[in-house]
Amino acid sequence: DKLKEFKVGQIYFLNLLSSSRGINKIYDVHPDVKIFTGSLEPEMNEFDYLIPGVGDAGDRLYGTL
């Protein structure tokens, strides 16, 4: 929204890992934004972790798995 307020022109969103839910939300609000993702994970579990995803990065970082 902020970028559009400043009239920056075409917006590109680049990330490594996405959920279908997140991508759909962006398209619903900003259908003109071009999205590039390394992996699109179709599901999320009851804890909103991507399935299969990469697990909880915080747990991996601090060894609490």
Coordinates of N, CA, C and O in Angstrom, one line a residue:
D1 N 0.8 -1.2 0.0 CA 0.0 0.0 0.0 C 0.9 1.3 0.0 O 0.6 2.2 -0.7
K2 N 1.9 1.2 0.8 CA 2.8 2.4 0.9 C 3.5 2.7 -0.4 O 3.6 3.8 -0.8
L3 N 4.0 1.6 -1.0 CA 4.7 1.8 -2.3 C 3.7 2.5 -3.3 O 4.1 3.4 -4.1
K4 N 2.5 2.0 -3.3 CA 1.5 2.6 -4.3 C 1.2 4.0 -3.9 O 0.9 4.8 -4.8
E5 N 1.2 4.4 -2.7 CA 1.0 5.8 -2.3 C 2.0 6.7 -2.9 O 1.8 7.8 -3.2
F6 N 3.3 6.2 -3.0 CA 4.4 6.9 -3.5 C 4.5 6.8 -5.1 O 5.4 7.3 -5.7
K7 N 3.5 6.1 -5.6 CA 3.5 5.9 -7.1 C 4.8 5.4 -7.7 O 5.3 6.0 -8.6
V8 N 5.3 4.3 -7.2 CA 6.6 3.8 -7.6 C 6.6 3.1 -8.9 O 7.6 2.7 -9.5
G9 N 5.4 2.8 -9.5 CA 5.3 2.1 -10.7 C 5.1 0.6 -10.5 O 4.5 0.2 -9.5
Q10 N 5.6 -0.2 -11.4 CA 5.4 -1.7 -11.3 C 6.1 -2.2 -10.0 O 7.2 -1.9 -9.8
I11 N 5.4 -3.0 -9.3 CA 5.9 -3.6 -8.0 C 6.2 -5.1 -8.3 O 5.3 -5.8 -8.8
Y12 N 7.3 -5.6 -7.9 CA 7.7 -7.0 -7.9 C 7.9 -7.5 -6.5 O 8.6 -6.8 -5.7
F13 N 7.4 -8.6 -6.2 CA 7.5 -9.2 -4.9 C 8.3 -10.5 -5.1 O 7.9 -11.4 -5.8
L14 N 9.5 -10.6 -4.5 CA 10.4 -11.8 -4.6 C 10.6 -12.4 -3.2 O 10.9 -11.7 -2.3
N15 N 10.4 -13.7 -3.1 CA 10.7 -14.4 -1.9 C 11.1 -15.8 -2.2 O 11.0 -16.3 -3.3
L16 N 11.6 -16.5 -1.2 CA 12.0 -17.9 -1.3 C 11.0 -19.0 -1.1 O 11.0 -20.0 -1.8
L17 N 10.1 -18.8 -0.2 CA 9.1 -19.8 0.2 C 7.7 -19.1 0.4 O 7.7 -18.2 1.2
S18 N 6.7 -19.6 -0.2 CA 5.4 -19.0 -0.1 C 4.3 -20.1 0.2 O 4.5 -21.3 -0.1
S19 N 3.2 -19.6 0.8 CA 2.1 -20.5 0.9 C 1.0 -20.1 -0.1 O 1.0 -18.9 -0.5
S20 N 0.2 -21.0 -0.5 CA -0.9 -20.7 -1.4 C -1.8 -19.6 -0.8 O -2.2 -18.7 -1.5
R21 N -2.0 -19.7 0.5 CA -2.9 -18.8 1.2 C -2.3 -17.4 1.1 O -3.0 -16.4 0.8
G22 N -1.0 -17.2 1.3 CA -0.4 -15.9 1.3 C -0.4 -15.3 -0.1 O -0.7 -14.1 -0.3
I23 N -0.1 -16.1 -1.1 CA -0.1 -15.6 -2.5 C -1.5 -15.2 -2.9 O -1.6 -14.1 -3.5
N24 N -2.5 -16.0 -2.5 CA -3.8 -15.6 -2.9 C -4.2 -14.3 -2.2 O -4.9 -13.5 -2.8
K25 N -3.8 -14.1 -1.0 CA -4.1 -12.8 -0.3 C -3.5 -11.6 -1.0 O -4.2 -10.6 -1.1
I26 N -2.3 -11.8 -1.4 CA -1.6 -10.7 -2.1 C -2.4 -10.4 -3.4 O -2.7 -9.2 -3.7
Y27 N -2.7 -11.4 -4.2 CA -3.4 -11.2 -5.4 C -4.8 -10.6 -5.2 O -5.2 -9.8 -6.0
D28 N -5.5 -11.0 -4.1 CA -6.8 -10.4 -3.8 C -6.7 -8.9 -3.6 O -7.6 -8.1 -4.0
V29 N -5.7 -8.4 -2.9 CA -5.5 -7.0 -2.5 C -4.8 -6.2 -3.6 O -5.1 -5.1 -3.9
H30 N -3.8 -6.9 -4.2 CA -2.9 -6.2 -5.2 C -2.8 -7.1 -6.5 O -1.7 -7.6 -6.7
P31 N -3.8 -7.2 -7.3 CA -3.6 -8.2 -8.4 C -2.6 -7.7 -9.5 O -2.2 -8.5 -10.3
D32 N -2.2 -6.5 -9.4 CA -1.2 -6.0 -10.4 C 0.3 -6.3 -10.0 O 1.2 -6.1 -10.7
V33 N 0.5 -6.7 -8.7 CA 1.9 -7.0 -8.3 C 2.4 -8.3 -8.9 O 1.7 -9.3 -8.8
K34 N 3.6 -8.3 -9.4 CA 4.2 -9.5 -10.0 C 4.9 -10.2 -8.9 O 5.7 -9.6 -8.1
I35 N 4.6 -11.5 -8.7 CA 5.1 -12.3 -7.6 C 6.1 -13.4 -8.2 O 5.7 -14.1 -9.1
F36 N 7.3 -13.5 -7.6 CA 8.2 -14.5 -7.9 C 8.6 -15.2 -6.7 O 9.0 -14.6 -5.7
T37 N 8.5 -16.5 -6.6 CA 8.8 -17.3 -5.4 C 9.6 -18.5 -5.8 O 9.4 -19.1 -6.9
G38 N 10.5 -19.0 -4.9 CA 11.3 -20.1 -5.2 C 10.5 -21.4 -5.0 O 10.7 -22.4 -5.7
S39 N 9.5 -21.4 -4.1 CA 8.7 -22.6 -3.8 C 7.3 -22.2 -3.4 O 7.2 -21.3 -2.5
L40 N 6.3 -22.8 -3.9 CA 4.9 -22.6 -3.5 C 4.4 -23.8 -2.7 O 4.3 -24.9 -3.3
E41 N 4.2 -23.7 -1.4 CA 3.7 -24.8 -0.6 C 2.2 -24.7 -0.6 O 1.7 -23.7 -0.2
P42 N 1.5 -25.8 -1.0 CA 0.1 -25.8 -1.1 C -0.7 -25.9 0.2 O -1.8 -25.4 0.3
E43 N -0.1 -26.4 1.3 CA -0.8 -26.6 2.5 C -0.1 -26.0 3.7 O 1.1 -25.7 3.7
M44 N -0.9 -25.8 4.8 CA -0.4 -25.4 6.1 C -1.0 -26.3 7.1 O -2.2 -26.7 7.0
N45 N -0.3 -26.5 8.2 CA -0.9 -27.4 9.3 C -1.6 -26.5 10.3 O -1.8 -25.3 10.1
E46 N -2.0 -27.1 11.4 CA -2.8 -26.4 12.4 C -2.1 -25.3 13.1 O -2.6 -24.5 13.8
F47 N -0.7 -25.3 13.0 CA 0.1 -24.3 13.6 C 0.5 -23.3 12.6 O 1.4 -22.4 12.8
D48 N 0.0 -23.3 11.4 CA 0.3 -22.4 10.2 C 1.7 -22.6 9.8 O 2.3 -21.7 9.2
Y49 N 2.3 -23.8 9.9 CA 3.6 -24.1 9.3 C 3.3 -24.6 7.9 O 2.3 -25.3 7.6
L50 N 4.2 -24.3 7.0 CA 4.0 -24.7 5.6 C 4.3 -26.3 5.5 O 5.2 -26.8 6.2
I51 N 3.5 -26.9 4.7 CA 3.7 -28.4 4.5 C 4.1 -28.6 3.1 O 3.4 -28.2 2.2
P52 N 5.3 -29.2 2.8 CA 6.2 -29.7 3.8 C 7.1 -28.6 4.4 O 7.5 -28.7 5.5
G53 N 7.3 -27.5 3.6 CA 8.0 -26.3 4.2 C 9.4 -26.7 4.7 O 10.0 -27.7 4.3
V54 N 9.9 -25.9 5.6 CA 11.3 -26.0 6.2 C 11.3 -26.2 7.7 O 12.3 -26.1 8.4
G55 N 10.1 -26.3 8.3 CA 10.0 -26.4 9.7 C 10.0 -25.0 10.4 O 10.0 -24.0 9.7
D56 N 10.1 -24.9 11.7 CA 10.1 -23.7 12.4 C 11.6 -23.2 12.4 O 12.4 -23.8 13.1
A57 N 11.8 -22.1 11.7 CA 13.2 -21.6 11.7 C 13.7 -21.2 13.0 O 14.9 -21.4 13.3
G58 N 12.9 -20.6 13.9 CA 13.3 -20.3 15.3 C 13.7 -21.5 16.1 O 14.8 -21.5 16.7
D59 N 13.0 -22.6 16.0 CA 13.3 -23.8 16.7 C 14.6 -24.4 16.1 O 15.5 -24.8 16.8
R60 N 14.8 -24.3 14.8 CA 16.1 -24.8 14.2 C 17.2 -23.9 14.6 O 18.3 -24.4 14.9
L61 N 17.1 -22.6 14.7 CA 18.1 -21.7 15.0 C 18.6 -21.9 16.5 O 19.8 -21.9 16.8
Y62 N 17.6 -22.1 17.4 CA 17.9 -22.2 18.8 C 17.9 -23.6 19.4 O 18.0 -23.8 20.6
G63 N 17.8 -24.6 18.5 CA 17.9 -26.0 18.9 C 16.8 -26.4 19.8 O 17.0 -27.3 20.7
T64 N 15.6 -25.9 19.7 CA 14.5 -26.3 20.6 C 13.5 -27.3 20.0 O 12.4 -27.5 20.5
L65 N 13.9 -27.9 18.9 CA 13.0 -28.9 18.2 C 13.0 -30.1 19.1 O 13.8 -30.6 19.7

